[in-house]
PDB file of C-alpha atoms in Angstrom:
ATOM      1  CA  MET X   1     -10.668  -4.380 -31.810  1.00 75.00           C
ATOM      2  CA  ILE X   2     -14.164  -2.978 -31.690  1.00 82.00           C
ATOM      3  CA  ASP X   3     -14.822  -5.775 -28.678  1.00 80.00           C
ATOM      4  CA  ALA X   4     -12.199  -4.758 -26.755  1.00 84.00           C
ATOM      5  CA  LEU X   5     -12.983  -1.148 -26.966  1.00 85.00           C
ATOM      6  CA  SER X   6     -16.577  -1.832 -26.106  1.00 89.00           C
ATOM      7  CA  TRP X   7     -15.235  -4.352 -23.157  1.00 87.00           C
ATOM      8  CA  LEU X   8     -13.159  -1.314 -21.844  1.00 88.00           C
ATOM      9  CA  PHE X   9     -15.911   1.572 -22.188  1.00 89.00           C
ATOM     10  CA  GLY X  10     -18.427  -0.822 -20.864  1.00 92.00           C
ATOM     11  CA  HIS X  11     -16.005  -0.921 -17.384  1.00 92.00           C
ATOM     12  CA  ILE X  12     -15.452   2.507 -16.792  1.00 94.00           C
ATOM     13  CA  GLY X  13     -19.153   3.550 -17.492  1.00 93.00           C
ATOM     14  CA  LEU X  14     -19.904   0.486 -15.153  1.00 94.00           C
ATOM     15  CA  GLY X  15     -17.513   1.570 -13.079  1.00 94.00           C
ATOM     16  CA  PHE X  16     -19.330   5.414 -11.868  1.00 95.00           C
ATOM     17  CA  TYR X  17     -22.325   2.864 -11.375  1.00 95.00           C
ATOM     18  CA  HIS X  18     -20.894   0.429  -9.359  1.00 94.00           C
ATOM     19  CA  PHE X  19     -18.941   3.411  -6.922  1.00 95.00           C
ATOM     20  CA  PHE X  20     -22.443   5.126  -6.387  1.00 95.00           C
ATOM     21  CA  TYR X  21     -23.598   1.714  -5.565  1.00 95.00           C
ATOM     22  CA  ALA X  22     -21.095   0.416  -2.962  1.00 94.00           C
ATOM     23  CA  VAL X  23     -21.554   4.284  -1.486  1.00 94.00           C
ATOM     24  CA  THR X  24     -25.091   4.149  -1.076  1.00 95.00           C
ATOM     25  CA  HIS X  25     -25.641   0.042   0.073  1.00 93.00           C
ATOM     26  CA  PRO X  26     -22.552  -0.258   3.235  1.00 92.00           C
ATOM     27  CA  GLY X  27     -24.119  -2.729   4.465  1.00 91.00           C
ATOM     28  CA  LEU X  28     -24.081  -4.766   1.707  1.00 90.00           C
ATOM     29  CA  TRP X  29     -19.973  -5.522   1.717  1.00 90.00           C
ATOM     30  CA  LEU X  30     -19.178  -3.431   5.655  1.00 90.00           C
ATOM     31  CA  ASP X  31     -21.995  -5.762   7.743  1.00 91.00           C
ATOM     32  CA  TRP X  32     -19.090  -8.370   8.217  1.00 91.00           C
ATOM     33  CA  SER X  33     -21.951 -10.101  10.645  1.00 89.00           C
ATOM     34  CA  ASN X  34     -23.493 -11.189   7.904  1.00 92.00           C
ATOM     35  CA  LYS X  35     -21.173 -13.195   5.950  1.00 93.00           C
ATOM     36  CA  GLU X  36     -22.725 -12.766   2.047  1.00 93.00           C
ATOM     37  CA  SER X  37     -21.057  -9.218   3.035  1.00 94.00           C
ATOM     38  CA  LEU X  38     -17.909 -10.612   4.182  1.00 94.00           C
ATOM     39  CA  LEU X  39     -17.655 -12.744   0.764  1.00 94.00           C
ATOM     40  CA  ARG X  40     -18.706  -9.690  -0.830  1.00 94.00           C
ATOM     41  CA  PHE X  41     -15.282  -7.371   0.429  1.00 95.00           C
ATOM     42  CA  VAL X  42     -13.506 -10.363  -0.530  1.00 95.00           C
ATOM     43  CA  TYR X  43     -14.408 -10.237  -3.685  1.00 95.00           C
ATOM     44  CA  TYR X  44     -14.908  -7.239  -5.291  1.00 94.00           C
ATOM     45  CA  GLY X  45     -11.539  -6.498  -2.828  1.00 95.00           C
ATOM     46  CA  GLY X  46      -9.334  -7.928  -5.795  1.00 92.00           C
ATOM     47  CA  SER X  47     -11.966  -7.914  -8.434  1.00 93.00           C
ATOM     48  CA  THR X  48     -11.820  -6.108 -11.979  1.00 92.00           C
ATOM     49  CA  GLU X  49     -15.359  -3.679 -10.940  1.00 93.00           C
ATOM     50  CA  PHE X  50     -12.943  -2.081  -7.966  1.00 95.00           C
ATOM     51  CA  PHE X  51      -9.924  -1.632 -10.334  1.00 95.00           C
ATOM     52  CA  PHE X  52     -12.170   0.442 -13.211  1.00 95.00           C
ATOM     53  CA  VAL X  53     -13.866   1.832  -9.505  1.00 96.00           C
ATOM     54  CA  LEU X  54     -10.827   3.440  -9.103  1.00 96.00           C
ATOM     55  CA  PHE X  55      -9.502   4.033 -13.030  1.00 96.00           C
ATOM     56  CA  ASP X  56     -13.071   6.323 -13.010  1.00 96.00           C
ATOM     57  CA  ILE X  57     -11.820   8.242  -9.788  1.00 96.00           C
ATOM     58  CA  PHE X  58      -7.984   8.909 -11.169  1.00 96.00           C
ATOM     59  CA  LEU X  59      -9.909   9.867 -14.520  1.00 96.00           C
ATOM     60  CA  VAL X  60     -12.423  12.462 -12.687  1.00 96.00           C
ATOM     61  CA  LEU X  61      -9.154  13.666 -10.180  1.00 96.00           C
ATOM     62  CA  THR X  62      -7.063  13.705 -13.539  1.00 96.00           C
ATOM     63  CA  VAL X  63      -9.142  16.154 -15.046  1.00 96.00           C
ATOM     64  CA  ALA X  64     -10.298  18.110 -12.861  1.00 96.00           C
ATOM     65  CA  GLY X  65      -6.439  18.802 -11.975  1.00 95.00           C
ATOM     66  CA  VAL X  66      -5.379  19.409 -15.501  1.00 94.00           C
ATOM     67  CA  ILE X  67      -8.656  22.558 -15.673  1.00 95.00           C
ATOM     68  CA  PHE X  68      -7.967  23.236 -11.958  1.00 95.00           C
ATOM     69  CA  ARG X  69      -3.452  23.643 -11.551  1.00 94.00           C
ATOM     70  CA  ARG X  70      -3.898  24.282  -7.824  1.00 95.00           C
ATOM     71  CA  PHE X  71      -6.189  21.486  -6.900  1.00 97.00           C
ATOM     72  CA  MET X  72      -3.449  19.548  -8.722  1.00 97.00           C
ATOM     73  CA  TRP X  73      -0.718  20.535  -6.814  1.00 96.00           C
ATOM     74  CA  GLY X  74      -3.052  20.348  -3.595  1.00 96.00           C
ATOM     75  CA  MET X  75      -3.555  16.275  -4.504  1.00 97.00           C
ATOM     76  CA  VAL X  76       0.611  15.768  -4.694  1.00 97.00           C
ATOM     77  CA  ARG X  77       0.601  17.758  -1.598  1.00 97.00           C
ATOM     78  CA  VAL X  78      -1.447  15.888   0.555  1.00 97.00           C
ATOM     79  CA  LEU X  79      -0.535  12.408  -1.256  1.00 97.00           C
ATOM     80  CA  GLU X  80       3.436  13.199  -0.233  1.00 96.00           C
ATOM     81  CA  GLY X  81       2.675  14.495   2.855  1.00 96.00           C
ATOM     82  CA  PHE X  82       0.615  11.227   3.587  1.00 97.00           C
ATOM     83  CA  ALA X  83       3.876   9.344   2.279  1.00 96.00           C
ATOM     84  CA  ASN X  84       6.252  11.598   4.521  1.00 96.00           C
ATOM     85  CA  PHE X  85       3.895  10.982   7.747  1.00 96.00           C
ATOM     86  CA  VAL X  86       3.742   7.525   7.337  1.00 97.00           C
ATOM     87  CA  GLY X  87       7.369   6.731   7.130  1.00 96.00           C
ATOM     88  CA  ARG X  88       8.788   8.737   8.982  1.00 95.00           C
ATOM     89  CA  ALA X  89       6.053   7.123  11.921  1.00 96.00           C
ATOM     90  CA  ALA X  90       7.701   4.067  10.592  1.00 96.00           C
ATOM     91  CA  ALA X  91      10.762   4.612  10.261  1.00 94.00           C
ATOM     92  CA  TRP X  92      10.841   4.418  14.731  1.00 95.00           C
ATOM     93  CA  ALA X  93      10.287   0.389  14.019  1.00 95.00           C
ATOM     94  CA  GLY X  94      13.695   0.494  13.341  1.00 94.00           C
ATOM     95  CA  LEU X  95      14.685   1.979  16.595  1.00 94.00           C
ATOM     96  CA  ILE X  96      12.554  -0.782  18.356  1.00 92.00           C
ATOM     97  CA  MET X  97      13.881  -3.423  16.803  1.00 93.00           C
ATOM     98  CA  VAL X  98      17.335  -2.730  17.318  1.00 93.00           C
ATOM     99  CA  GLY X  99      16.483  -2.243  21.217  1.00 90.00           C
ATOM    100  CA  GLN X 100      14.263  -5.761  21.287  1.00 88.00           C
ATOM    101  CA  GLN X 101      17.311  -7.524  20.006  1.00 89.00           C
ATOM    102  CA  ILE X 102      19.649  -5.667  22.538  1.00 89.00           C
ATOM    103  CA  ILE X 103      17.082  -7.285  25.210  1.00 85.00           C
ATOM    104  CA  ILE X 104      17.373 -10.073  23.920  1.00 85.00           C
ATOM    105  CA  ILE X 105      20.701 -10.164  23.875  1.00 85.00           C
ATOM    106  CA  PHE X 106      21.229  -9.249  27.503  1.00 83.00           C
ATOM    107  CA  LEU X 107      18.182 -11.287  28.873  1.00 78.00           C
ATOM    108  CA  GLN X 108      19.202 -14.491  26.891  1.00 75.00           C
ATOM    109  CA  SER X 109      23.261 -14.738  26.504  1.00 75.00           C
ATOM    110  CA  ILE X 110      23.713 -13.384  30.133  1.00 76.00           C
ATOM    111  CA  PHE X 111      20.570 -14.388  32.495  1.00 72.00           C
ATOM    112  CA  ARG X 112      20.043 -17.582  30.270  1.00 71.00           C
ATOM    113  CA  LEU X 113      16.118 -16.275  30.759  1.00 70.00           C
ATOM    114  CA  GLY X 114      13.494 -18.244  27.687  1.00 70.00           C
ATOM    115  CA  GLU X 115      10.938 -16.079  28.726  1.00 74.00           C
ATOM    116  CA  ILE X 116      10.008 -11.623  28.220  1.00 72.00           C
ATOM    117  CA  THR X 117       7.726 -10.428  30.141  1.00 70.00           C
ATOM    118  CA  MET X 118       6.809  -6.398  29.227  1.00 69.00           C
ATOM    119  CA  SER X 119       3.998  -4.711  30.980  1.00 66.00           C
ATOM    120  CA  PRO X 120       3.312  -1.401  29.323  1.00 66.00           C
ATOM    121  CA  PHE X 121       0.673   0.686  30.585  1.00 67.00           C
ATOM    122  CA  GLY X 122       0.220  -2.634  33.730  1.00 65.00           C
ATOM    123  CA  ILE X 123      -0.860  -4.882  31.375  1.00 69.00           C
ATOM    124  CA  GLY X 124       1.238  -8.099  31.495  1.00 67.00           C
ATOM    125  CA  PHE X 125       2.844  -9.446  27.833  1.00 71.00           C
ATOM    126  CA  ALA X 126       4.872 -12.492  28.073  1.00 74.00           C
ATOM    127  CA  HIS X 127       6.301 -14.506  25.890  1.00 73.00           C
ATOM    128  CA  SER X 128       9.576 -16.593  25.052  1.00 77.00           C
ATOM    129  CA  VAL X 129      13.042 -14.962  23.604  1.00 79.00           C
ATOM    130  CA  THR X 130      12.650 -16.988  20.648  1.00 79.00           C
ATOM    131  CA  TRP X 131       8.899 -14.981  19.859  1.00 82.00           C
ATOM    132  CA  TYR X 132      10.938 -12.182  20.601  1.00 81.00           C
ATOM    133  CA  GLY X 133      13.601 -12.991  17.952  1.00 83.00           C
ATOM    134  CA  GLU X 134      11.424 -14.091  14.646  1.00 84.00           C
ATOM    135  CA  GLY X 135       9.309 -11.059  15.607  1.00 86.00           C
ATOM    136  CA  LEU X 136      12.510  -8.859  15.239  1.00 90.00           C
ATOM    137  CA  LYS X 137      11.531  -9.601  11.076  1.00 90.00           C
ATOM    138  CA  PHE X 138       7.950  -7.898  11.776  1.00 92.00           C
ATOM    139  CA  TRP X 139       9.453  -4.797  12.641  1.00 94.00           C
ATOM    140  CA  ASN X 140      11.989  -5.021   9.637  1.00 93.00           C
ATOM    141  CA  ALA X 141       8.968  -5.465   7.687  1.00 94.00           C
ATOM    142  CA  ILE X 142       7.255  -2.434   8.883  1.00 96.00           C
ATOM    143  CA  VAL X 143      10.542  -0.179   7.580  1.00 95.00           C
ATOM    144  CA  VAL X 144      10.440  -2.027   4.642  1.00 92.00           C
ATOM    145  CA  GLY X 145       7.091  -1.917   3.770  1.00 94.00           C
ATOM    146  CA  LEU X 146       5.455   1.562   4.995  1.00 96.00           C
ATOM    147  CA  CYS X 147       8.570   3.635   4.116  1.00 94.00           C
ATOM    148  CA  VAL X 148       8.706   2.943   0.602  1.00 93.00           C
ATOM    149  CA  SER X 149       6.822   5.963  -0.846  1.00 93.00           C
ATOM    150  CA  TYR X 150       8.465   8.002   2.103  1.00 95.00           C
ATOM    151  CA  ALA X 151      11.721   6.815   0.190  1.00 93.00           C
ATOM    152  CA  PHE X 152      11.368   8.304  -2.956  1.00 93.00           C
ATOM    153  CA  VAL X 153       9.360  11.630  -2.113  1.00 93.00           C
ATOM    154  CA  GLN X 154      12.195  11.546  -0.037  1.00 90.00           C
ATOM    155  CA  GLY X 155      14.855  10.615  -3.653  1.00 86.00           C
ATOM    156  CA  SER X 156      16.808   7.646  -1.376  1.00 82.00           C
ATOM    157  CA  HIS X 157      15.504   5.295  -3.411  1.00 75.00           C
ATOM    158  CA  VAL X 158      17.790   3.245  -5.921  1.00 76.00           C
ATOM    159  CA  ARG X 159      17.855   5.247  -9.477  1.00 76.00           C
ATOM    160  CA  VAL X 160      19.972   2.940 -12.588  1.00 75.00           C
ATOM    161  CA  ASP X 161      20.627   6.091 -14.699  1.00 77.00           C
ATOM    162  CA  LEU X 162      21.152   5.422 -18.275  1.00 79.00           C
ATOM    163  CA  ILE X 163      19.789   8.171 -20.788  1.00 84.00           C
ATOM    164  CA  TYR X 164      17.664  10.572 -17.819  1.00 84.00           C
ATOM    165  CA  SER X 165      20.431  13.015 -16.934  1.00 81.00           C
ATOM    166  CA  GLY X 166      21.565  13.653 -20.063  1.00 85.00           C
ATOM    167  CA  VAL X 167      18.241  15.147 -21.522  1.00 90.00           C
ATOM    168  CA  SER X 168      16.028  18.311 -21.406  1.00 92.00           C
ATOM    169  CA  HIS X 169      13.634  19.112 -18.385  1.00 92.00           C
ATOM    170  CA  ARG X 170      10.706  18.077 -20.379  1.00 93.00           C
ATOM    171  CA  ALA X 171      11.785  15.032 -21.805  1.00 93.00           C
ATOM    172  CA  LYS X 172      12.342  13.610 -17.613  1.00 92.00           C
ATOM    173  CA  LYS X 173       9.182  14.659 -16.901  1.00 94.00           C
ATOM    174  CA  VAL X 174       7.832  12.370 -20.208  1.00 94.00           C
ATOM    175  CA  ILE X 175      10.133   9.355 -18.414  1.00 93.00           C
ATOM    176  CA  ASP X 176       8.657  10.067 -15.094  1.00 93.00           C
ATOM    177  CA  MET X 177       4.657  10.224 -16.445  1.00 95.00           C
ATOM    178  CA  PHE X 178       5.659   6.910 -18.668  1.00 95.00           C
ATOM    179  CA  GLY X 179       7.192   4.897 -15.670  1.00 93.00           C
ATOM    180  CA  SER X 180       4.249   6.239 -13.221  1.00 94.00           C
ATOM    181  CA  LEU X 181       2.003   4.880 -15.785  1.00 94.00           C
ATOM    182  CA  PHE X 182       3.334   2.058 -17.430  1.00 94.00           C
ATOM    183  CA  PHE X 183       5.553  -0.042 -14.699  1.00 93.00           C
ATOM    184  CA  MET X 184       4.687   1.475 -10.859  1.00 94.00           C
ATOM    185  CA  ILE X 185       0.927   2.271 -11.018  1.00 95.00           C
ATOM    186  CA  PRO X 186       0.361  -1.552 -13.535  1.00 95.00           C
ATOM    187  CA  PHE X 187       2.921  -3.410 -10.841  1.00 94.00           C
ATOM    188  CA  ALA X 188       0.804  -1.663  -7.974  1.00 96.00           C
ATOM    189  CA  VAL X 189      -2.757  -3.017  -9.372  1.00 95.00           C
ATOM    190  CA  LEU X 190      -1.139  -6.412 -10.616  1.00 93.00           C
ATOM    191  CA  ALA X 191       0.388  -7.252  -6.937  1.00 95.00           C
ATOM    192  CA  TRP X 192      -2.540  -5.773  -5.313  1.00 95.00           C
ATOM    193  CA  MET X 193      -5.495  -8.793  -7.083  1.00 90.00           C
ATOM    194  CA  TYR X 194      -2.830 -11.516  -6.229  1.00 89.00           C
ATOM    195  CA  SER X 195      -2.129 -10.646  -2.469  1.00 94.00           C
ATOM    196  CA  TRP X 196      -5.746  -9.460  -1.730  1.00 95.00           C
ATOM    197  CA  TYR X 197      -6.370 -13.132  -1.895  1.00 93.00           C
ATOM    198  CA  PHE X 198      -3.546 -14.552  -0.715  1.00 92.00           C
ATOM    199  CA  LEU X 199      -4.507 -12.738   2.672  1.00 93.00           C
ATOM    200  CA  TRP X 200      -7.423 -13.393   3.277  1.00 94.00           C
ATOM    201  CA  ARG X 201      -6.258 -17.560   2.830  1.00 91.00           C
ATOM    202  CA  HIS X 202      -4.784 -17.220   5.845  1.00 89.00           C
ATOM    203  CA  LEU X 203      -8.014 -15.157   6.746  1.00 93.00           C
ATOM    204  CA  ILE X 204     -10.935 -17.323   6.489  1.00 93.00           C
ATOM    205  CA  THR X 205     -11.853 -20.963   5.563  1.00 91.00           C
ATOM    206  CA  PRO X 206     -12.150 -22.216   3.085  1.00 91.00           C
ATOM    207  CA  LYS X 207     -10.174 -20.663   1.217  1.00 91.00           C
ATOM    208  CA  VAL X 208     -10.650 -18.542  -1.923  1.00 91.00           C
ATOM    209  CA  SER X 209      -8.773 -17.551  -4.883  1.00 88.00           C
ATOM    210  CA  ALA X 210      -8.687 -14.958  -7.493  1.00 86.00           C
ATOM    211  CA  SER X 211     -10.309 -17.443  -9.789  1.00 87.00           C
ATOM    212  CA  ASP X 212     -13.810 -17.937  -7.830  1.00 89.00           C
ATOM    213  CA  LYS X 213     -17.131 -15.709  -9.130  1.00 91.00           C
ATOM    214  CA  LEU X 214     -19.367 -13.895  -6.864  1.00 91.00           C
ATOM    215  CA  GLU X 215     -21.965 -16.640  -6.755  1.00 92.00           C
ATOM    216  CA  LEU X 216     -19.259 -19.568  -5.396  1.00 92.00           C
ATOM    217  CA  MET X 217     -18.108 -16.803  -3.054  1.00 91.00           C
ATOM    218  CA  LEU X 218     -21.975 -16.320  -2.120  1.00 91.00           C
ATOM    219  CA  ARG X 219     -22.678 -19.927  -1.387  1.00 92.00           C
ATOM    220  CA  LYS X 220     -19.243 -19.943   0.670  1.00 90.00           C
ATOM    221  CA  SER X 221     -20.401 -17.618   3.057  1.00 90.00           C
ATOM    222  CA  LYS X 222     -22.822 -20.488   4.254  1.00 90.00           C
ATOM    223  CA  ILE X 223     -20.079 -22.274   5.751  1.00 92.00           C
ATOM    224  CA  VAL X 224     -17.168 -20.063   5.911  1.00 92.00           C
ATOM    225  CA  LYS X 225     -15.724 -19.196   9.442  1.00 92.00           C
ATOM    226  CA  TRP X 226     -12.491 -16.831  10.578  1.00 93.00           C
ATOM    227  CA  ASN X 227      -9.264 -18.652  10.475  1.00 89.00           C
ATOM    228  CA  VAL X 228      -6.408 -16.123  11.464  1.00 89.00           C
ATOM    229  CA  GLU X 229      -3.222 -17.594  10.367  1.00 81.00           C
ATOM    230  CA  ARG X 230      -1.487 -17.988  14.011  1.00 77.00           C
ATOM    231  CA  THR X 231       1.691 -20.637  13.051  1.00 71.00           C
ATOM    232  CA  GLY X 232       4.668 -19.706  13.698  1.00 66.00           C
ATOM    233  CA  PHE X 233       8.509 -21.386  11.836  1.00 67.00           C
ATOM    234  CA  SER X 234       8.839 -23.042  15.983  1.00 70.00           C
ATOM    235  CA  PRO X 235       6.302 -24.266  18.222  1.00 71.00           C
ATOM    236  CA  ASP X 236       6.580 -21.113  20.561  1.00 73.00           C
ATOM    237  CA  GLY X 237       8.088 -18.193  18.090  1.00 75.00           C
ATOM    238  CA  PHE X 238       6.273 -15.858  16.676  1.00 83.00           C
ATOM    239  CA  ASP X 239       2.546 -16.176  16.143  1.00 82.00           C
ATOM    240  CA  ALA X 240       1.251 -13.504  13.826  1.00 83.00           C
ATOM    241  CA  TYR X 241       2.216 -13.814  10.894  1.00 85.00           C
ATOM    242  CA  PHE X 242      -0.707 -12.594   9.039  1.00 88.00           C
ATOM    243  CA  LEU X 243       0.369  -9.107   9.909  1.00 91.00           C
ATOM    244  CA  PHE X 244       3.183  -9.942   7.340  1.00 92.00           C
ATOM    245  CA  LYS X 245       0.574  -9.956   4.854  1.00 92.00           C
ATOM    246  CA  ILE X 246      -1.513  -7.424   5.650  1.00 93.00           C
ATOM    247  CA  LEU X 247       1.956  -5.287   5.228  1.00 95.00           C
ATOM    248  CA  ILE X 248       2.481  -6.527   1.507  1.00 95.00           C
ATOM    249  CA  LEU X 249      -1.159  -5.597   1.416  1.00 96.00           C
ATOM    250  CA  SER X 250      -0.018  -1.295   2.318  1.00 96.00           C
ATOM    251  CA  PHE X 251       3.642  -1.307   0.395  1.00 97.00           C
ATOM    252  CA  ILE X 252       0.847  -1.825  -2.691  1.00 97.00           C
ATOM    253  CA  ALA X 253      -1.510   1.007  -1.258  1.00 96.00           C
ATOM    254  CA  LEU X 254       1.629   2.897  -0.966  1.00 97.00           C
ATOM    255  CA  VAL X 255       3.478   1.968  -3.730  1.00 96.00           C
ATOM    256  CA  PHE X 256      -0.056   2.780  -6.069  1.00 97.00           C
ATOM    257  CA  LEU X 257      -0.838   5.992  -4.617  1.00 96.00           C
ATOM    258  CA  HIS X 258       2.778   7.752  -5.423  1.00 95.00           C
ATOM    259  CA  GLY X 259       2.463   6.626  -8.645  1.00 96.00           C
ATOM    260  CA  ILE X 260      -0.302   8.665  -8.677  1.00 97.00           C
ATOM    261  CA  ALA X 261       1.426  11.651  -7.053  1.00 96.00           C
ATOM    262  CA  PHE X 262       4.358  10.945  -9.019  1.00 96.00           C
ATOM    263  CA  PHE X 263       2.398  11.001 -12.003  1.00 97.00           C
ATOM    264  CA  TYR X 264       0.612  14.611 -11.473  1.00 97.00           C
ATOM    265  CA  ARG X 265       3.933  15.534  -9.897  1.00 96.00           C
ATOM    266  CA  SER X 266       5.602  14.823 -13.309  1.00 96.00           C
ATOM    267  CA  LEU X 267       2.569  16.089 -15.062  1.00 96.00           C
ATOM    268  CA  LEU X 268       2.528  19.864 -13.565  1.00 96.00           C
ATOM    269  CA  GLU X 269       6.521  19.943 -13.476  1.00 95.00           C
ATOM    270  CA  PHE X 270       6.329  19.050 -17.651  1.00 95.00           C
ATOM    271  CA  ILE X 271       3.278  21.903 -17.671  1.00 94.00           C
ATOM    272  CA  GLU X 272       4.943  24.878 -15.994  1.00 93.00           C
ATOM    273  CA  GLY X 273       8.653  24.459 -16.912  1.00 91.00           C
ATOM    274  CA  GLU X 274      12.111  24.488 -14.856  1.00 91.00           C
ATOM    275  CA  GLU X 275      10.903  26.762 -12.443  1.00 91.00           C
ATOM    276  CA  ALA X 276       8.071  24.018 -11.160  1.00 90.00           C
ATOM    277  CA  GLN X 277      11.087  21.554 -10.153  1.00 90.00           C
ATOM    278  CA  ASP X 278      10.395  20.022  -6.713  1.00 89.00           C
ATOM    279  CA  LYS X 279       7.872  22.814  -5.846  1.00 91.00           C
ATOM    280  CA  TYR X 280       6.219  22.031  -2.728  1.00 92.00           C
ATOM    281  CA  LEU X 281       8.575  19.202  -2.009  1.00 90.00           C
ATOM    282  CA  ASP X 282       8.680  18.534   1.473  1.00 90.00           C
ATOM    283  CA  ARG X 283      12.632  16.695   2.462  1.00 88.00           C
ATOM    284  CA  ASP X 284      14.110  16.150   5.027  1.00 85.00           C
ATOM    285  CA  THR X 285      17.342  18.346   6.164  1.00 76.00           C
ATOM    286  CA  LEU X 286      20.026  17.459   8.678  1.00 70.00           C
ATOM    287  CA  GLY X 287      20.341  21.657   8.816  1.00 62.00           C
ATOM    288  CA  ALA X 288      22.346  24.289   7.535  1.00 58.00           C
ATOM    289  CA  GLY X 289      26.106  23.603   6.249  1.00 54.00           C
ATOM    290  CA  GLU X 290      25.219  19.994   6.283  1.00 52.00           C
ATOM    291  CA  GLU X 291      24.139  20.264   2.761  1.00 48.00           C
ATOM    292  CA  ALA X 292      26.725  17.913   1.529  1.00 44.00           C
ATOM    293  CA  TYR X 293      25.640  14.164   3.032  1.00 45.00           C
ATOM    294  CA  GLU X 294      21.495  14.756   2.647  1.00 52.00           C
ATOM    295  CA  GLY X 295      20.388  12.180   0.737  1.00 50.00           C
ATOM    296  CA  THR X 296      22.668   9.623   2.297  1.00 47.00           C
ATOM    297  CA  HIS X 297      21.092   8.893   5.313  1.00 47.00           C
TER     298      HIS X 297
END
């Protein structure tokens, strides 16, 4: 127990040191023309050190928010506003997906074309119909990956309620805080640490893994080179599957950030009581007289 506590508080203390060291020495991990800097970025992006840097930032912001409640409300509004902005922008991918599917059906089934050429802003862009057909999955992945926290803010996510609706306001907030701290955020942290290396294994060679130590990473930097995954399921199919890996990380980052936002909102609503319920919450509306249908779109 003593060793575990020593390890925990030691890493919390080192988190502040690593944060300030990284900020004051950006060239050590952002100068990707230096292959050692690239491998440092890869290593620390999914490391324990990075987790404790984020944990320390969370602790500082939480303490500041408890002392200055308006500051915590400000963080909630910024994080929820960011989730709404990203989700509302990404939702347009659904319209693009539908339009692209209609184009594919008409040009392939009616006009029997095997290639589609588009020229936005005068720039020619030609690919096979198969490429566009497989590319539909990318637009769908954008909606799924980038609208997750937006759906949570809007209250359109799926809930399984066994006891929640029958308990008091403050009991609900305790349940919400517990869910944020012990389900949403831990899931996001674990998923990030595995997905981070999953992405980089499809961007560079030799392959990297979560078990690699920094010394091994730096040795690999002598032979590392870019090897971006561009292999489709078919010879002329969609060939940018590395974008799906980036979307996985974006999805996880949004869940992590909204887990924090939801914890802060639940804490503030617990402290301030029922009058603070849904305070500053920016939800979409269909207009006056349409309240019965809201939440179903």
